Amino acid sequence: MRAAALLSVLAVATALAACEREARRFETTVPSPGASAPESPRVGALQPATPQQGGVKLSTVSQGPYEGNAFAVNQGKRLFRWYNCNGCHAMGGGSIGPALMDDQWKYGSSSSAIFASIMQGRPEGMPSFGGHITDDQAWQIVAYVRSMSGQLRKDVEPSRGDTLSGGEPEVARKPEKPRPADPPPQPPVGSR
Amino acid sequence: MKRLGSLAGAWITLLGLGLPATAQLPPDDGQWLRPAKDYASTRFSGLDQVHERNASQLKLAFSFSTGVVRGHEAAPIVAGGTMYIVGPYPNTLFALDLTKPGAPLKWTFDPKPDPSAKGVACCDLVNRGAAYADGRVFFNTLDNQTLAVDAATGKELWRAKLGEIKLGESMTMAPLVVKDKVLVGNSGGEFGVRGWLTALDAATGRIVWRAFSTGPDKDALIGPNFKPFYAQDRGADLGVSSWPPDAWKIGGGNAWGWISYDPALDLIYYGTGNPGPWNPEQRPGDNKWTSGVFARKPDTGEAIWYYQYSPHDLHDYDGVNEHVLIDANLAGQPRKLLVHPDRNGHVYLIDRTTGQVLSANAFVPVTTSSGVDLQTGRLRYNPDKEPRAGETIRNICPASPGGKDWQPSAWSPRTGLLYIPHQNLCQDAETSQVSYIAGTPFVGADIKMNPGPGGSRGLFTAWDPLTGKKAWSIAEHFPVWSGALATAGDVVFYGTMDGWFKAVSAKTGTLLWQYKTASGIIGQPIAYRGPDGNEYIAVLSGIGGWAGAVVAGNLDTRDGTAAGGFANAMKDLKAATTLGGMLYVFALPPAGVR
């Protein structure tokens, strides 16, 4: 009886995960910080296209909304090329910018840390994309970036690309143990 | 080429020095004032204390750490009793006192460039060297500044901000001082940066002229005296009409390489970089004036002639490699010539008065073209290797860094040979549409490079430019990414990416001596006469550059497309060398001690 109950619970959980894996959303599940939320300064001196004034709003959650959503991860993979992220980070091995498929994370490997790196930029060349792309697109890119070093579930990570293959696809990479380990989650910025 | 074949024995001498045609070489002043040594860009030292029979006795005289562990591509500069070294970002300038034992530090100058510049440097954080003239040292910083520093005191005299990192622009080249002007150019061919060469007043840093590599004639300083040799280069505003509308504004053609100068003709020669983006389907047309060579008047910048090595470049074949100015007899006629080993795999012999191509012979296996049509001057492309978006094109030879990249060759007037450090790589590539987003890379190509035919990724080739034939060649495991040095002792020097500094016979290529430095060598070796009268050989060791980016940037080679596809061909480099940044100076005993 117990085994059957456990099985059915598992089945429901799997079904739910599968639903999430396939889900298409028109709006991000992460609530927008809102106009009153505090702004954080841009850290990178560079911005893509026409520079904007002012700071950026950082994540109100530590976990990104798309970690289990294969569709969003693949959208992130597409946007990673559209916004020329690949021009600096290649297919994860790096070029002008650092590799993203290895275990080394200068500015943290958590989704909120990667979100901050994209939006604020970083002092040694990473442009500040805050205000230039939507939060939703940034979260899709964050999920894809985490897939590059195998941080997501295998059924979510991309299994093939549309371009010349740089090496093993994301799903075939062994999960890296990020170094240094991320600090314990901070209280969300501007949480309500 | 046959008509030139019988002239292989023709004696040759340097021009650029304004000498009459004579086999007698001018006495060497023992200095090394600019990376190419002389205006003719020979990298030939007239010193012969070190020669074929005693080079094996070379010993380390002293060493010096720059404190930076990125790619060291610069040539040390020697003026009077002082050596000047500019390092990779943060581009610190060091002066070493050669008159004292161990060459202690005389002064240090920190230009404090913007760290964000690291985000727009395509190929590691390199700098190709400083230049000395009239008591001043000139150099560029990665964040687009040209500086003049007092050579005696290390005090800043002026700085000129010439470009904008926010648009992806950077500077890595070594200035050339001609008369009272400092000539500098920008980098950024992978960021859709419009290329230019600029002349600054050496005394003040004021911009005297700027010649763009794309756009209307008035921007390219093309006027009534512009007389290109070939018909396709004649016409109004070709820098606009050979592009889709407005594409010239983001079209590259950066002058990030070398400049030569002929005082007799009063012409400077320099190459222009690749057009942007790499994906050629986004820029139909010849894309003038990218991937070619300009001859200009140094006083005004006005263009005199232009020749395009790679019209509508398909594979990132920049035209920026060195132009070595030599004089030789061809068919009984003394000719003023220019020799240029291009990325597209051919060594060009060009009449530097007119821009006529006299020969262009392949020095590496080439699949992308079948040579140059000497009637029209056009490179004959192989349509099979033309990129088509969404399709993987395989066995593109040479690969994007070309048969040879920035690493400058040396010319010996004694042997009549050009010593070419280069690579032997092919690649698979797939292009795709790319959006121009200012300040981000504008490339549109995924690439994986592989060793070329024969398997050795590097070659050091002695080339006879008059016959258009190889004299000898040395196979190296890794691309030979260092410069070359030729000396009157008939010894030629170069370094390898796994850290060996080598002396070989100029006549035969026989290895005479080698020394293992701490890191891979991609710097430019030089020779100078020290205050003690002895000949010294100096080179910077420190792995990096495009070829060494996998080590310099700690890239992950599981992704073969990393480092613009170079990672695929350099998966074993991390096991062969580690980061470094060190000057090594050698001499015969007793000056050389270790």
Coordinates of C-alpha atoms in Angstrom, one line a residue, chain B residues 29-521:
Chain B
D29 CA 73.9 52.0 -34.5
G30 CA 73.2 49.2 -32.1
Q31 CA 69.9 50.6 -31.0
W32 CA 66.4 49.2 -31.6
L33 CA 64.1 52.3 -31.6
R34 CA 61.0 50.7 -33.0
P35 CA 59.6 47.2 -33.1
A36 CA 60.6 46.6 -36.8
K37 CA 64.1 48.1 -36.2
D38 CA 64.0 50.3 -39.3
Y39 CA 61.5 52.0 -41.5
A40 CA 61.8 49.3 -44.1
S41 CA 60.5 46.8 -41.4
T42 CA 63.4 44.4 -41.9
R43 CA 63.9 43.4 -38.2
F44 CA 67.5 42.9 -39.4
S45 CA 70.4 43.8 -37.0
G46 CA 73.7 44.6 -38.5
L47 CA 75.4 43.2 -35.4
D48 CA 77.6 40.1 -36.0
Q49 CA 79.3 39.4 -32.7
V50 CA 76.9 36.5 -32.3
H51 CA 77.3 34.3 -35.4
E52 CA 76.6 30.8 -36.7
R53 CA 79.7 29.3 -35.1
N54 CA 79.4 30.8 -31.6
A55 CA 75.6 31.1 -31.1
S56 CA 75.7 27.9 -29.2
Q57 CA 77.6 29.7 -26.4
L58 CA 74.8 32.2 -25.7
K59 CA 74.0 32.6 -22.0
L60 CA 71.4 34.5 -20.0
A61 CA 72.7 38.0 -19.1
F62 CA 69.7 39.2 -17.1
S63 CA 66.0 38.9 -16.8
F64 CA 63.1 41.0 -15.7
S65 CA 59.5 40.3 -14.6
T66 CA 56.7 42.6 -15.9
G67 CA 54.4 41.4 -13.2
V68 CA 51.6 40.7 -15.7
V69 CA 50.8 37.2 -16.9
R70 CA 49.1 37.7 -20.2
G71 CA 50.3 37.5 -23.8
H72 CA 53.5 39.5 -24.3
E73 CA 53.7 40.4 -28.0
A74 CA 55.8 43.5 -27.6
A75 CA 59.4 44.1 -28.8
P76 CA 61.7 45.6 -26.2
I77 CA 62.9 49.1 -27.4
V78 CA 66.6 50.1 -26.9
A79 CA 67.6 53.8 -27.1
G80 CA 71.0 54.9 -25.8
G81 CA 71.6 53.0 -22.6
T82 CA 68.0 52.3 -21.7
M83 CA 65.6 49.6 -22.6
Y84 CA 61.8 50.3 -22.7
I85 CA 59.2 47.7 -22.4
V86 CA 55.4 48.1 -22.6
G87 CA 53.5 45.2 -21.2
P88 CA 50.0 43.8 -22.0
Y89 CA 47.1 45.5 -20.2
P90 CA 47.5 47.4 -17.9
N91 CA 50.1 48.6 -20.3
T92 CA 52.7 49.6 -17.8
L93 CA 55.9 51.1 -19.3
F94 CA 59.2 50.1 -17.8
A95 CA 62.6 51.6 -18.4
L96 CA 65.7 49.5 -17.6
D97 CA 69.1 51.0 -17.1
L98 CA 71.4 49.0 -19.4
T99 CA 74.5 50.8 -18.1
K100 CA 74.3 49.0 -14.7
P101 CA 74.9 45.3 -13.9
G102 CA 71.6 43.4 -14.1
A103 CA 69.8 46.3 -15.9
P104 CA 67.9 47.6 -12.8
L105 CA 64.6 49.5 -13.1
K106 CA 65.1 53.1 -13.9
W107 CA 61.5 54.1 -13.8
T108 CA 58.0 52.8 -14.2
F109 CA 55.0 54.6 -15.8
D110 CA 51.5 53.4 -15.2
P111 CA 49.0 54.8 -17.7
K112 CA 46.0 53.5 -15.7
P113 CA 43.8 52.3 -18.5
D114 CA 40.1 51.6 -18.0
P115 CA 39.6 47.9 -16.9
S116 CA 36.5 47.7 -19.0
A117 CA 38.7 47.7 -22.0
K118 CA 39.4 44.1 -21.3
G119 CA 35.9 43.3 -22.5
V120 CA 36.5 44.6 -26.0
A121 CA 39.9 43.0 -26.6
C122 CA 39.3 40.3 -29.2
C123 CA 42.5 38.3 -28.7
D124 CA 44.0 38.5 -25.3
L125 CA 45.2 41.8 -23.8
V126 CA 48.2 42.3 -25.9
N127 CA 50.3 45.3 -26.8
R128 CA 52.8 45.1 -29.7
G129 CA 55.3 47.6 -28.4
A130 CA 56.5 51.2 -27.9
A131 CA 58.5 53.5 -30.2
Y132 CA 61.3 55.9 -29.4
A133 CA 62.0 59.2 -31.1
D134 CA 63.7 62.4 -30.0
G135 CA 63.8 61.7 -26.2
R136 CA 60.2 60.6 -26.1
V137 CA 58.7 57.1 -25.8
F138 CA 55.3 56.6 -27.5
F139 CA 52.8 53.8 -26.8
N140 CA 49.2 52.9 -27.0
T141 CA 46.9 51.6 -24.2
L142 CA 44.1 49.1 -24.6
D143 CA 41.5 51.8 -23.9
N144 CA 42.4 53.9 -27.0
Q145 CA 45.0 56.3 -25.6
T146 CA 48.3 57.2 -27.2
L147 CA 50.8 58.5 -24.7
A148 CA 54.1 60.3 -24.9
V149 CA 56.5 59.8 -22.0
D150 CA 59.8 61.6 -21.4
A151 CA 62.4 58.9 -22.0
A152 CA 64.8 60.2 -19.4
T153 CA 62.4 60.8 -16.5
G154 CA 59.3 58.7 -17.2
K155 CA 57.1 61.7 -16.8
E156 CA 54.0 61.9 -19.0
L157 CA 54.3 64.6 -21.7
W158 CA 50.8 64.1 -23.3
R159 CA 48.0 61.7 -23.8
A160 CA 45.4 61.6 -26.6
K161 CA 42.2 59.7 -26.3
L162 CA 41.4 58.5 -29.8
G163 CA 38.6 56.0 -29.5
E164 CA 35.8 54.7 -27.5
I165 CA 35.7 51.3 -25.7
K166 CA 31.9 51.6 -25.4
L167 CA 31.8 51.1 -29.2
G168 CA 34.1 48.1 -29.0
E169 CA 37.1 50.0 -30.0
S170 CA 40.6 49.2 -28.6
M171 CA 44.3 49.8 -29.4
T172 CA 47.0 47.1 -29.5
M173 CA 49.4 48.2 -32.2
A174 CA 52.8 49.8 -31.9
P175 CA 53.1 53.4 -33.1
L176 CA 55.5 54.5 -35.8
V177 CA 57.1 57.9 -35.6
V178 CA 57.7 59.5 -39.0
K179 CA 59.2 62.9 -39.1
D180 CA 57.3 64.9 -36.5
K181 CA 54.2 62.6 -36.5
V182 CA 53.2 59.6 -34.5
L183 CA 51.1 57.2 -36.6
V184 CA 48.6 55.0 -34.7
G185 CA 45.6 52.8 -35.7
N186 CA 42.7 51.1 -33.9
S187 CA 41.6 47.6 -33.3
G188 CA 38.0 46.3 -33.2
G189 CA 37.4 44.3 -36.4
E190 CA 35.4 41.8 -34.3
F191 CA 33.1 44.6 -32.9
G192 CA 32.0 46.4 -36.0
V193 CA 34.5 49.2 -35.3
R194 CA 35.3 51.4 -38.3
G195 CA 39.0 51.3 -38.9
W196 CA 41.3 54.3 -39.1
L197 CA 44.9 55.4 -39.1
T198 CA 45.7 58.7 -37.3
A199 CA 48.7 61.0 -37.3
L200 CA 49.4 62.9 -34.1
D201 CA 51.8 65.8 -33.6
A202 CA 54.7 64.2 -31.7
A203 CA 55.2 67.3 -29.6
T204 CA 51.6 67.8 -28.5
G205 CA 49.5 64.8 -29.3
R206 CA 47.1 66.9 -31.4
I207 CA 45.4 65.0 -34.2
V208 CA 46.9 66.1 -37.6
W209 CA 44.9 63.8 -39.8
R210 CA 42.8 60.7 -39.6
A211 CA 42.2 58.4 -42.6
F212 CA 39.3 56.0 -42.3
S213 CA 39.4 52.6 -44.0
T214 CA 35.7 52.7 -45.0
G215 CA 33.2 55.4 -46.1
P216 CA 33.3 58.4 -48.4
D217 CA 36.6 59.5 -50.1
K218 CA 36.8 62.6 -47.9
D219 CA 36.9 60.3 -44.8
A220 CA 39.4 57.9 -46.5
L221 CA 41.6 60.9 -47.5
I222 CA 41.3 59.9 -51.1
G223 CA 41.8 62.8 -53.5
P224 CA 43.2 63.7 -56.9
N225 CA 46.6 62.1 -56.2
F226 CA 45.0 58.7 -55.6
K227 CA 46.2 56.4 -58.4
P228 CA 45.5 52.7 -57.7
F229 CA 47.1 50.3 -60.1
Y230 CA 44.0 48.2 -60.8
A231 CA 40.7 49.3 -62.3
Q232 CA 38.5 48.0 -59.6
D233 CA 40.0 50.4 -57.1
R234 CA 39.2 53.5 -59.2
G235 CA 36.0 55.5 -58.8
A236 CA 34.3 57.9 -56.5
D237 CA 33.4 56.9 -52.9
L238 CA 34.0 53.1 -53.4
G239 CA 34.3 52.9 -49.6
V240 CA 30.5 53.5 -49.6
S241 CA 29.3 51.9 -52.8
S242 CA 31.1 48.6 -52.2
W243 CA 28.9 48.1 -49.2
P244 CA 25.2 47.7 -48.5
P245 CA 23.7 51.0 -47.3
D246 CA 25.4 52.3 -44.1
A247 CA 27.3 49.0 -43.6
W248 CA 30.6 50.8 -44.0
K249 CA 29.9 52.6 -40.8
I250 CA 30.3 49.3 -38.9
G251 CA 32.6 47.7 -41.4
G252 CA 36.0 47.2 -39.7
G253 CA 39.2 47.6 -41.8
N254 CA 41.1 48.4 -38.6
A255 CA 44.8 49.4 -38.9
W256 CA 46.0 47.3 -36.0
G257 CA 49.2 46.0 -37.6
W258 CA 52.4 47.4 -38.9
I259 CA 53.4 50.6 -40.7
S260 CA 56.5 50.9 -43.0
Y261 CA 58.0 54.1 -44.4
D262 CA 60.0 54.9 -47.5
P263 CA 61.7 58.2 -47.0
A264 CA 62.8 58.5 -50.6
L265 CA 59.2 58.1 -52.0
D266 CA 57.9 59.8 -48.8
L267 CA 55.2 57.1 -48.5
I268 CA 53.9 55.1 -45.6
Y269 CA 52.5 51.6 -46.1
Y270 CA 50.1 49.8 -43.9
G271 CA 47.4 47.1 -44.1
T272 CA 43.8 47.3 -43.2
G273 CA 41.9 44.6 -41.2
N274 CA 39.0 42.3 -42.0
P275 CA 35.6 43.7 -42.8
G276 CA 32.8 43.2 -40.2
P277 CA 31.0 41.1 -39.6
W278 CA 32.9 37.9 -40.5
N279 CA 29.6 36.5 -42.1
P280 CA 30.2 37.8 -45.6
E281 CA 26.6 37.4 -46.7
Q282 CA 25.7 40.4 -44.6
R283 CA 28.0 42.7 -46.6
P284 CA 27.8 42.0 -50.3
G285 CA 30.4 44.0 -52.3
D286 CA 34.1 44.4 -52.2
N287 CA 34.0 46.1 -48.8
K288 CA 36.6 48.7 -49.6
W289 CA 39.0 49.6 -48.2
T290 CA 39.3 46.6 -45.9
S291 CA 41.8 43.7 -46.1
G292 CA 44.2 45.6 -48.3
V293 CA 47.2 47.9 -48.3
F294 CA 47.3 51.7 -48.5
A295 CA 50.3 53.9 -49.6
R296 CA 49.9 57.4 -48.1
K297 CA 51.8 60.6 -47.7
P298 CA 52.8 60.9 -44.0
D299 CA 52.4 64.7 -43.9
T300 CA 48.8 64.8 -45.0
G301 CA 47.5 61.3 -45.0
E302 CA 46.4 61.5 -48.6
A303 CA 46.1 58.2 -50.3
I304 CA 48.5 57.5 -53.2
W305 CA 47.5 53.9 -54.0
Y306 CA 45.7 51.0 -52.6
Y307 CA 45.5 47.3 -53.3
Q308 CA 43.0 44.8 -51.9
Y309 CA 44.5 41.4 -50.9
S310 CA 41.1 39.9 -50.1
P311 CA 38.2 41.7 -51.7
H312 CA 34.9 40.9 -49.9
D313 CA 36.9 38.9 -47.4
L314 CA 35.3 35.6 -46.6
H315 CA 37.4 34.2 -43.8
D316 CA 38.8 37.0 -41.6
Y317 CA 41.9 37.5 -43.7
D318 CA 43.1 40.9 -42.4
G319 CA 45.6 42.6 -44.5
V320 CA 47.6 44.1 -41.6
N321 CA 50.7 41.9 -41.8
E322 CA 54.0 43.7 -42.2
H323 CA 55.2 45.2 -45.5
V324 CA 58.9 44.8 -45.8
L325 CA 60.5 47.3 -48.2
I326 CA 63.3 46.0 -50.3
D327 CA 65.1 47.0 -53.4
A328 CA 66.2 44.4 -56.0
N329 CA 66.9 43.9 -59.6
L330 CA 64.1 42.3 -61.6
A331 CA 64.7 41.6 -65.2
G332 CA 67.8 43.7 -65.1
Q333 CA 65.8 46.7 -63.7
P334 CA 66.3 48.0 -60.2
R335 CA 62.9 47.9 -58.5
K336 CA 61.5 49.4 -55.4
L337 CA 59.5 46.5 -53.9
L338 CA 57.3 45.6 -51.0
V339 CA 57.1 42.0 -49.7
H340 CA 54.0 41.0 -47.7
P341 CA 53.1 37.6 -46.3
D342 CA 49.3 37.8 -46.1
R343 CA 46.8 35.9 -44.1
N344 CA 45.2 34.6 -47.2
G345 CA 48.3 32.4 -47.6
H346 CA 50.3 34.2 -50.3
V347 CA 53.5 36.1 -50.2
Y348 CA 53.0 39.2 -52.3
L349 CA 55.8 41.0 -54.2
I350 CA 54.5 44.4 -55.1
D351 CA 56.0 47.5 -56.8
R352 CA 55.7 49.9 -54.0
T353 CA 55.8 52.9 -56.3
T354 CA 52.6 51.9 -58.2
G355 CA 50.9 49.1 -56.2
Q356 CA 51.3 46.6 -59.0
V357 CA 51.4 43.0 -57.9
L358 CA 54.4 41.3 -59.4
S359 CA 53.9 37.9 -57.9
A360 CA 51.8 36.2 -55.2
N361 CA 52.7 32.6 -54.3
A362 CA 51.2 30.4 -51.6
F363 CA 53.5 29.7 -48.6
V364 CA 51.0 27.4 -46.9
P365 CA 48.4 25.0 -48.2
V366 CA 45.5 27.1 -49.6
T367 CA 42.0 25.8 -50.4
T368 CA 40.1 29.1 -50.3
S369 CA 41.6 30.5 -53.5
S370 CA 43.8 29.6 -56.4
G371 CA 46.2 32.5 -56.4
V372 CA 46.0 36.0 -57.8
D373 CA 45.1 37.0 -61.3
L374 CA 48.1 39.2 -62.1
Q375 CA 46.2 40.9 -64.9
T376 CA 43.3 42.1 -62.8
G377 CA 45.0 41.8 -59.4
R378 CA 42.1 39.9 -58.0
L379 CA 42.3 36.9 -55.7
R380 CA 40.7 33.9 -57.4
Y381 CA 38.3 32.6 -54.8
N382 CA 37.3 28.9 -54.6
P383 CA 33.4 29.1 -54.5
D384 CA 33.3 25.8 -52.7
K385 CA 34.8 27.4 -49.6
E386 CA 32.6 30.5 -49.7
P387 CA 30.6 30.7 -46.4
R388 CA 26.9 30.1 -46.7
A389 CA 24.8 30.8 -43.6
G390 CA 23.5 27.6 -41.9
E391 CA 26.0 25.4 -43.7
T392 CA 29.2 24.0 -42.3
I393 CA 32.1 24.6 -44.7
R394 CA 34.9 22.2 -44.1
N395 CA 38.6 22.2 -44.7
I396 CA 39.0 26.0 -45.1
C397 CA 42.8 26.5 -45.5
P398 CA 44.3 28.7 -44.2
A399 CA 42.2 29.1 -41.1
S400 CA 41.0 32.6 -40.0
P401 CA 44.3 33.6 -38.4
G402 CA 45.7 33.0 -41.9
G403 CA 48.8 31.4 -43.2
K404 CA 50.4 34.0 -40.9
D405 CA 48.9 36.4 -38.4
W406 CA 50.4 39.6 -36.8
Q407 CA 53.7 37.9 -35.9
P408 CA 56.3 39.8 -38.0
S409 CA 58.8 38.2 -40.3
A410 CA 62.4 39.4 -40.7
W411 CA 64.4 40.0 -43.8
S412 CA 68.2 39.4 -44.2
P413 CA 69.8 41.4 -47.0
R414 CA 72.7 39.0 -46.7
T415 CA 70.8 35.9 -47.6
G416 CA 68.0 37.5 -49.6
L417 CA 65.5 35.5 -47.5
L418 CA 62.4 36.5 -45.6
Y419 CA 62.0 34.6 -42.3
I420 CA 58.4 34.0 -41.7
P421 CA 57.0 32.8 -38.4
H422 CA 53.6 31.3 -39.0
Q423 CA 51.0 28.6 -38.5
N424 CA 49.6 25.7 -40.5
L425 CA 45.9 25.5 -39.7
C426 CA 42.7 24.8 -41.5
Q427 CA 39.2 25.1 -40.1
D428 CA 35.5 24.2 -40.3
A429 CA 33.2 27.1 -40.1
E430 CA 29.5 27.9 -40.1
T431 CA 28.3 31.4 -40.5
S432 CA 25.0 32.8 -39.2
Q433 CA 23.2 36.1 -39.2
V434 CA 24.5 38.5 -36.4
S435 CA 22.9 41.7 -35.1
Y436 CA 25.0 44.8 -34.7
I437 CA 24.8 45.8 -31.1
A438 CA 27.3 48.5 -30.4
G439 CA 29.9 47.4 -27.9
T440 CA 29.3 43.7 -28.4
P441 CA 31.1 41.3 -30.8
F442 CA 29.9 41.5 -34.4
V443 CA 31.1 38.2 -36.0
G444 CA 28.5 35.7 -37.0
A445 CA 30.7 32.7 -37.5
D446 CA 31.3 29.6 -35.4
I447 CA 34.7 28.0 -36.1
K448 CA 36.8 25.0 -35.2
M449 CA 40.4 25.0 -36.3
N450 CA 42.5 21.9 -36.9
P451 CA 46.2 21.3 -37.8
G452 CA 46.8 21.7 -41.5
P453 CA 48.3 19.2 -43.9
G454 CA 51.4 17.5 -42.3
G455 CA 50.1 17.9 -38.8
S456 CA 52.6 20.5 -37.4
R457 CA 50.6 23.5 -36.4
G458 CA 53.6 25.8 -36.7
L459 CA 56.2 26.5 -39.3
F460 CA 59.2 28.8 -39.5
T461 CA 59.8 29.3 -43.2
A462 CA 62.7 31.0 -45.0
W463 CA 61.2 32.4 -48.2
D464 CA 62.9 33.8 -51.3
P465 CA 60.5 36.6 -52.4
L466 CA 62.1 37.1 -55.8
T467 CA 61.7 33.5 -56.9
G468 CA 58.5 33.1 -54.9
K469 CA 59.9 29.8 -53.4
K470 CA 60.6 28.4 -50.0
A471 CA 64.3 28.0 -49.2
W472 CA 63.8 25.9 -46.1
S473 CA 61.2 25.4 -43.3
I474 CA 61.2 24.2 -39.7
A475 CA 58.2 22.3 -38.4
E476 CA 57.0 23.3 -35.0
H477 CA 54.4 21.6 -32.8
F478 CA 52.5 24.8 -32.0
P479 CA 51.8 27.8 -34.2
V480 CA 55.0 30.0 -34.3
W481 CA 53.3 33.1 -32.8
S482 CA 56.5 35.0 -32.0
G483 CA 58.2 37.5 -34.3
A484 CA 61.5 36.8 -36.1
L485 CA 64.9 38.5 -35.9
A486 CA 67.6 38.2 -38.5
T487 CA 71.2 39.3 -37.8
A488 CA 74.4 40.0 -39.7
G489 CA 75.9 37.0 -38.0
D490 CA 73.6 35.0 -40.2
V491 CA 71.7 33.8 -37.1
V492 CA 67.9 34.0 -37.0
F493 CA 65.9 33.9 -33.8
Y494 CA 62.3 33.0 -32.9
G495 CA 60.3 31.5 -30.0
T496 CA 57.8 28.8 -29.6
M497 CA 54.5 28.7 -27.7
D498 CA 55.9 26.0 -25.3
G499 CA 58.7 28.4 -24.3
W500 CA 61.8 27.6 -26.3
F501 CA 63.8 30.5 -27.7
K502 CA 65.7 29.3 -30.7
A503 CA 68.7 30.4 -32.8
V504 CA 69.0 28.9 -36.3
S505 CA 71.3 29.3 -39.2
A506 CA 70.0 31.9 -41.6
K507 CA 71.3 29.9 -44.5
T508 CA 70.1 26.4 -43.6
G509 CA 67.7 26.6 -40.7
T510 CA 70.0 24.3 -38.7
L511 CA 69.3 24.7 -34.9
L512 CA 72.3 26.4 -33.3
W513 CA 71.1 27.0 -29.8
Q514 CA 67.9 27.0 -27.7
Y515 CA 66.9 28.1 -24.2
K516 CA 63.7 27.2 -22.3
T517 CA 62.0 30.2 -20.9
A518 CA 59.3 30.0 -18.2
S519 CA 56.3 30.5 -20.4
G520 CA 55.3 30.4 -24.1
I521 CA 57.0 33.0 -26.3

